[in-house]
PDB file of C-alpha atoms and ligand atoms in Angstrom:
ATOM      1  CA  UNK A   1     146.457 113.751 159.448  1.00 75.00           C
ATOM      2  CA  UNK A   2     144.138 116.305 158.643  1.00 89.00           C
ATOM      3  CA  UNK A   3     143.999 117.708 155.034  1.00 94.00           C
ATOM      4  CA  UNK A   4     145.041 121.364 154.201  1.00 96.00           C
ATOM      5  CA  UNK A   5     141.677 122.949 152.758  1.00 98.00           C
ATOM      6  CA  UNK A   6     142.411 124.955 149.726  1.00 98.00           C
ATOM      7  CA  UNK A   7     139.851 126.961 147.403  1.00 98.00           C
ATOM      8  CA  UNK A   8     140.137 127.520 143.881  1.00 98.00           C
ATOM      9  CA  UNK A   9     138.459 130.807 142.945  1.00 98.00           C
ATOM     10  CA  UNK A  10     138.039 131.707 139.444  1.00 98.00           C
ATOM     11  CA  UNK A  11     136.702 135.320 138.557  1.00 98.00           C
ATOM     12  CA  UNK A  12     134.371 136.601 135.835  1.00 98.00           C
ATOM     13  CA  UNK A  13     133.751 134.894 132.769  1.00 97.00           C
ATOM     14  CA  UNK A  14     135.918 131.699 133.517  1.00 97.00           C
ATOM     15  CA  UNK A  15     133.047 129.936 133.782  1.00 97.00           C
ATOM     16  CA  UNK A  16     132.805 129.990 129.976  1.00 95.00           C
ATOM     17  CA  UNK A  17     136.345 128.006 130.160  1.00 96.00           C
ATOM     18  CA  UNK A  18     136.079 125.628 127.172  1.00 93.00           C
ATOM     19  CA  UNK A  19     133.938 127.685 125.100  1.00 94.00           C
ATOM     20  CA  UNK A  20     135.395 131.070 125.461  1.00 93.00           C
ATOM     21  CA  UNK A  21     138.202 131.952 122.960  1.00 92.00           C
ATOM     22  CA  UNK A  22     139.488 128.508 123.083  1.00 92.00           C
ATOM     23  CA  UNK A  23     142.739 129.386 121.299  1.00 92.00           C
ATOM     24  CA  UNK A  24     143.385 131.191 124.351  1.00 93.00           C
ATOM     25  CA  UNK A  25     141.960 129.586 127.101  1.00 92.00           C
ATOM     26  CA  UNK A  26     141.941 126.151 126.022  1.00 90.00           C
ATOM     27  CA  UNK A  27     139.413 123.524 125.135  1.00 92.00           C
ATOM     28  CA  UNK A  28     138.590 122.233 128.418  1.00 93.00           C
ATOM     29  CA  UNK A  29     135.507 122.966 130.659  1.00 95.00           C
ATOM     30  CA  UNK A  30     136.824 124.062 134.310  1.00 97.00           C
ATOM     31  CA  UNK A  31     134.685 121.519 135.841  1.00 95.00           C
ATOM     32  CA  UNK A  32     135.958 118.719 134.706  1.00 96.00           C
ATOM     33  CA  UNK A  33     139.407 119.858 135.181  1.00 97.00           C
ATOM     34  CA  UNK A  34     138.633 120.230 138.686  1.00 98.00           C
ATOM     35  CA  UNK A  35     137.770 116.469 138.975  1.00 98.00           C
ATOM     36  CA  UNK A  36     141.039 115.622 137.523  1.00 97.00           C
ATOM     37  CA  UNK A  37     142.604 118.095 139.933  1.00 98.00           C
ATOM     38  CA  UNK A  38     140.971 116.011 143.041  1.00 98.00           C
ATOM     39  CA  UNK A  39     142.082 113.158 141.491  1.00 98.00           C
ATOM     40  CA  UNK A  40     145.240 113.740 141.370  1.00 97.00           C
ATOM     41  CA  UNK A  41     145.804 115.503 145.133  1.00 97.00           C
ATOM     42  CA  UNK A  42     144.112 113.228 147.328  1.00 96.00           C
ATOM     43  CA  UNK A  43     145.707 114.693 150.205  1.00 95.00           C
ATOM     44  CA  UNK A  44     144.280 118.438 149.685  1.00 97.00           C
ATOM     45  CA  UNK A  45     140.809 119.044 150.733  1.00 98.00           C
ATOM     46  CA  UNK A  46     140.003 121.101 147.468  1.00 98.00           C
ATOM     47  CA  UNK A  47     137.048 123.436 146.992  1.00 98.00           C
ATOM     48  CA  UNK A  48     135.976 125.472 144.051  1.00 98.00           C
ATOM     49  CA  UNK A  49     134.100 128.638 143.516  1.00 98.00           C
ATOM     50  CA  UNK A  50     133.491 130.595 140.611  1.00 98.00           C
ATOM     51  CA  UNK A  51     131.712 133.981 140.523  1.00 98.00           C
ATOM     52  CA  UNK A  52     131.133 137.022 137.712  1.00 98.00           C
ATOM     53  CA  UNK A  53     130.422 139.148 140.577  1.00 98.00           C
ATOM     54  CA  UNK A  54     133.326 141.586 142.325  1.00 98.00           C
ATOM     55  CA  UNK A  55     131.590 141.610 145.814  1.00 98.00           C
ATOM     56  CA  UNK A  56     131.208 137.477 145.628  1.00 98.00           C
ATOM     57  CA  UNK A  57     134.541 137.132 145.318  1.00 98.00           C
ATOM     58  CA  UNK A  58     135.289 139.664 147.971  1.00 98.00           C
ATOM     59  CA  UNK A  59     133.411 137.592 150.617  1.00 98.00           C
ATOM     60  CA  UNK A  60     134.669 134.705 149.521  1.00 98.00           C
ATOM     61  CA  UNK A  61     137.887 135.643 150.278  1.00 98.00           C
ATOM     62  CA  UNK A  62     137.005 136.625 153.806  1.00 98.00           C
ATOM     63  CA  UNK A  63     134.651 133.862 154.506  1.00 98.00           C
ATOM     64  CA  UNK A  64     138.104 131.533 153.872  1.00 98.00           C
ATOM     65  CA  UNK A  65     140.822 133.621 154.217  1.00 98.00           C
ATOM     66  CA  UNK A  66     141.445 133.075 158.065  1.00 98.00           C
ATOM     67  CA  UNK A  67     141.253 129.555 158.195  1.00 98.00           C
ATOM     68  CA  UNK A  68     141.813 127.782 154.861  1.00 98.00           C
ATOM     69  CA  UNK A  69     145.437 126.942 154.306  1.00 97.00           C
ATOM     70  CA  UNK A  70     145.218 128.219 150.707  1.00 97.00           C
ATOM     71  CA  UNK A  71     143.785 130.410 148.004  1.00 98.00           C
ATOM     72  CA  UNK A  72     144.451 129.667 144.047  1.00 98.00           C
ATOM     73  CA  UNK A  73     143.280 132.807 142.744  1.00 98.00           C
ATOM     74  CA  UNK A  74     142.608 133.608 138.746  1.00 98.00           C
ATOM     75  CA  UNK A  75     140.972 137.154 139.302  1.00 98.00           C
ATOM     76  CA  UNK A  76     140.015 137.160 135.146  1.00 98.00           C
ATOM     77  CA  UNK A  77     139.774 140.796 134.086  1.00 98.00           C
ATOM     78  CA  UNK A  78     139.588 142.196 137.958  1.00 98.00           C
ATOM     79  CA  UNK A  79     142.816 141.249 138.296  1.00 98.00           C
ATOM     80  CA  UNK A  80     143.764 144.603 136.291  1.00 98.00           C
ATOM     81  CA  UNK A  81     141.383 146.411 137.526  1.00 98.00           C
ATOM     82  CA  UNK A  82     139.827 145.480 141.527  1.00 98.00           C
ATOM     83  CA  UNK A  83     141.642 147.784 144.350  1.00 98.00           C
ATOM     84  CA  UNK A  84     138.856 146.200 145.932  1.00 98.00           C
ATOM     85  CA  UNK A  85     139.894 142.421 145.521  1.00 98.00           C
ATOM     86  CA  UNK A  86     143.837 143.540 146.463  1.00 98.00           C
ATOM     87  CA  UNK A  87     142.831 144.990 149.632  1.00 98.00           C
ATOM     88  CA  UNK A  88     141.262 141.462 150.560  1.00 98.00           C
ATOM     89  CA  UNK A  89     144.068 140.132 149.393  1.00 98.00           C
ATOM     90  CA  UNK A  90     146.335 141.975 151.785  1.00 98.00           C
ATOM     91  CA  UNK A  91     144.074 141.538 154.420  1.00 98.00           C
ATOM     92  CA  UNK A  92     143.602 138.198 154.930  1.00 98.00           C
ATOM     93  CA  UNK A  93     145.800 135.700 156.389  1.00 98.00           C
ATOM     94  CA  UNK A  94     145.748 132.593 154.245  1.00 98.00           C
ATOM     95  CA  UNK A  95     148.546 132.760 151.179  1.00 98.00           C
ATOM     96  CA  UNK A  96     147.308 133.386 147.228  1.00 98.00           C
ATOM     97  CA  UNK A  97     148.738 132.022 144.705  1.00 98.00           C
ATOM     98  CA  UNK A  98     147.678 134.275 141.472  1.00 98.00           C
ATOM     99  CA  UNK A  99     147.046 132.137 138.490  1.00 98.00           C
ATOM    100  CA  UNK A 100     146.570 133.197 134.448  1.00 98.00           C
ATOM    101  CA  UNK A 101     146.002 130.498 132.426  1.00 97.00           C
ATOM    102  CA  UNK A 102     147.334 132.241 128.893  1.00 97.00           C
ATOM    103  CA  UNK A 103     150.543 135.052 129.550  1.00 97.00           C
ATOM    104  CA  UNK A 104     149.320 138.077 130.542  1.00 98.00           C
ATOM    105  CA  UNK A 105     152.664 139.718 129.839  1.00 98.00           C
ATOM    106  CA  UNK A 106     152.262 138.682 125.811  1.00 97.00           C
ATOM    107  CA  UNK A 107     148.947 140.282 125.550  1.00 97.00           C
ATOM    108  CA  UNK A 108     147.603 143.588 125.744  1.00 97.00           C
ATOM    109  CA  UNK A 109     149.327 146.101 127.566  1.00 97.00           C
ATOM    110  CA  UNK A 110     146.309 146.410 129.917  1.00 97.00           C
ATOM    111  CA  UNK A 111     146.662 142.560 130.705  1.00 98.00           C
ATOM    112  CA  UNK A 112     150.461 143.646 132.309  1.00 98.00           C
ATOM    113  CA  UNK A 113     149.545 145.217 135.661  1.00 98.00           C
ATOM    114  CA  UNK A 114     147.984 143.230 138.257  1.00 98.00           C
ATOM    115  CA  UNK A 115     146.852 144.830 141.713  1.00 98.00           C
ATOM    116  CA  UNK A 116     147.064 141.701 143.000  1.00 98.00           C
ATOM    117  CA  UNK A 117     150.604 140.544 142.562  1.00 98.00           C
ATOM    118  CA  UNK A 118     152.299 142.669 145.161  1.00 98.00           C
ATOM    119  CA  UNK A 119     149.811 140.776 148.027  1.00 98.00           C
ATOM    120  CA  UNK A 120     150.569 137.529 146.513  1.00 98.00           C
ATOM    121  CA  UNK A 121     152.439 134.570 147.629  1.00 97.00           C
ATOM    122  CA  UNK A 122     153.381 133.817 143.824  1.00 97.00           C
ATOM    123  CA  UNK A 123     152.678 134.182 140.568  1.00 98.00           C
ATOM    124  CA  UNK A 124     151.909 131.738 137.585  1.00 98.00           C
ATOM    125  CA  UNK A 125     151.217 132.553 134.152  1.00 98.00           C
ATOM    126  CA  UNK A 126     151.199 131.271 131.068  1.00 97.00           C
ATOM    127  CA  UNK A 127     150.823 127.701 131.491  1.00 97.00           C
ATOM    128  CA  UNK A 128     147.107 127.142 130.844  1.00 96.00           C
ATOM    129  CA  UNK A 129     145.314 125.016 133.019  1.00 97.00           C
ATOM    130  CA  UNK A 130     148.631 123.394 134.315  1.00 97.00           C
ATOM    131  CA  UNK A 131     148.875 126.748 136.204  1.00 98.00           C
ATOM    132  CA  UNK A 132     146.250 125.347 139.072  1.00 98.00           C
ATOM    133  CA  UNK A 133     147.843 122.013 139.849  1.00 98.00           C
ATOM    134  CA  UNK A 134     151.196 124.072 140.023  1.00 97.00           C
ATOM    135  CA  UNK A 135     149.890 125.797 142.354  1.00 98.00           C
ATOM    136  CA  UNK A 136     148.331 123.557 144.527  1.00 98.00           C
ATOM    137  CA  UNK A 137     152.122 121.610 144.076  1.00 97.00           C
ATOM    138  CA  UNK A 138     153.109 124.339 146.500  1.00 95.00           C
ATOM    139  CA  UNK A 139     150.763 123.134 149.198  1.00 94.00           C
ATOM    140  CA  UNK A 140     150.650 119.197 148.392  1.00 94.00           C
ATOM    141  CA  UNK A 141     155.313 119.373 149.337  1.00 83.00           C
ATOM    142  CA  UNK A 142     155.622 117.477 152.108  1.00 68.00           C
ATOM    143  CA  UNK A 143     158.466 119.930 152.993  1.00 62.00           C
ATOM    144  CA  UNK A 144     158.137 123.507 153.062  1.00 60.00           C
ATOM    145  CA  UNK A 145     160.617 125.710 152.188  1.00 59.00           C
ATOM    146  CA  UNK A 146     162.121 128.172 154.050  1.00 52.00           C
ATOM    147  CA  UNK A 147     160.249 130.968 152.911  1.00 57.00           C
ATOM    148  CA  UNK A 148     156.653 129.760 154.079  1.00 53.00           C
TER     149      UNK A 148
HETATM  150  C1  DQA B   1     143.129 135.626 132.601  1.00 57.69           C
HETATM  151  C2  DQA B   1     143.820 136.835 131.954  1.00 57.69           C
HETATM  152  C3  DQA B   1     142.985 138.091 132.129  1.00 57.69           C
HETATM  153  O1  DQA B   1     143.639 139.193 131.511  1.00 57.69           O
HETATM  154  C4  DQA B   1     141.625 137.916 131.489  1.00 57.69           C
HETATM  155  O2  DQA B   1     140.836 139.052 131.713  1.00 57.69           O
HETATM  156  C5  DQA B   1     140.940 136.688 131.933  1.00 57.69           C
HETATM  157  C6  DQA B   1     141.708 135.456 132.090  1.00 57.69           C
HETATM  158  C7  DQA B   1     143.892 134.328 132.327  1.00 57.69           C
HETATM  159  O3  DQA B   1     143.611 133.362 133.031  1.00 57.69           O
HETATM  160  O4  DQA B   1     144.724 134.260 131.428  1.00 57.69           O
HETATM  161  O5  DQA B   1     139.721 136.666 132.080  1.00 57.69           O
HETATM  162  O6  DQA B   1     143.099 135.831 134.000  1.00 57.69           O
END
């Protein structure tokens, strides 16, 4: 059976993830997470990218987002702000699941609003790094739900 390819994609300054505001964000560098995270779903082809840069992350998302089965998307601070990044979103075929590690909706009011939400297949937030492997959960079912 072939394996559903899914790509993590982490916006701007997530790759300081261990050493940014670690009362926030957590301890724990993102690239060592991700071997855990390939550890522990052998049956998803998993990919990672990480960029600081808006139009990266906008041809990312095209590059993949007509034949990958899945995007886990944690759009850092663009998230509030990117028209940009929702468009792609809405344009592209393969489902994103939005991720925030820490809860948005407990921070600043700025953090509330996402652009991206509305394009989304789901939502996590607030469950630190957990948030990823809940969202690749969604892909590893061996039963979908009705809804996808
Ligand atoms: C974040 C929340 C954003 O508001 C913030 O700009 C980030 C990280 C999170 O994962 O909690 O960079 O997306």
């Amino acid at each position: 059976m072939t394996k559903k390819k899914i790509l993590i994609i982490n916006g701007p300054n997530l790759n300081l993830l261990g050493k940014r505001e670690p009362e926030i964000y957590g301890n724990q560098n993102f690239e060592d997470y991700f071997k855990t995270l390939k550890k522990q779903f052998p049956r998803l082809n998993l990919k990672y990218f990480q960029s600081n840069h808006e139009g990266a992350l906008l041809n990312k998302l095209h590059e993949v987002g007509f034949s990958y089965n899945g995007v886990v998307l944690n759009g850092g601070a663009f998230t509030h702000t990117s028209i940009a990044i929702a468009d792609a979103i809405a344009a592209i075929t393969t489902p994103v699941i939005e991720v925030h590690i820490s809860n948005v909706h407990a921070r600043e009011a700025f953090r509330h609003h996402s652009f991206f939400s509305k394009h989304c297949a789901g939502i996590i937030v607030g469950m630190g790094l957990t948030g990823y492997e809940l969202a690749l959960r969604f892909w590893d079912r061996k039963t979908p739900t009705s809804a996808f």
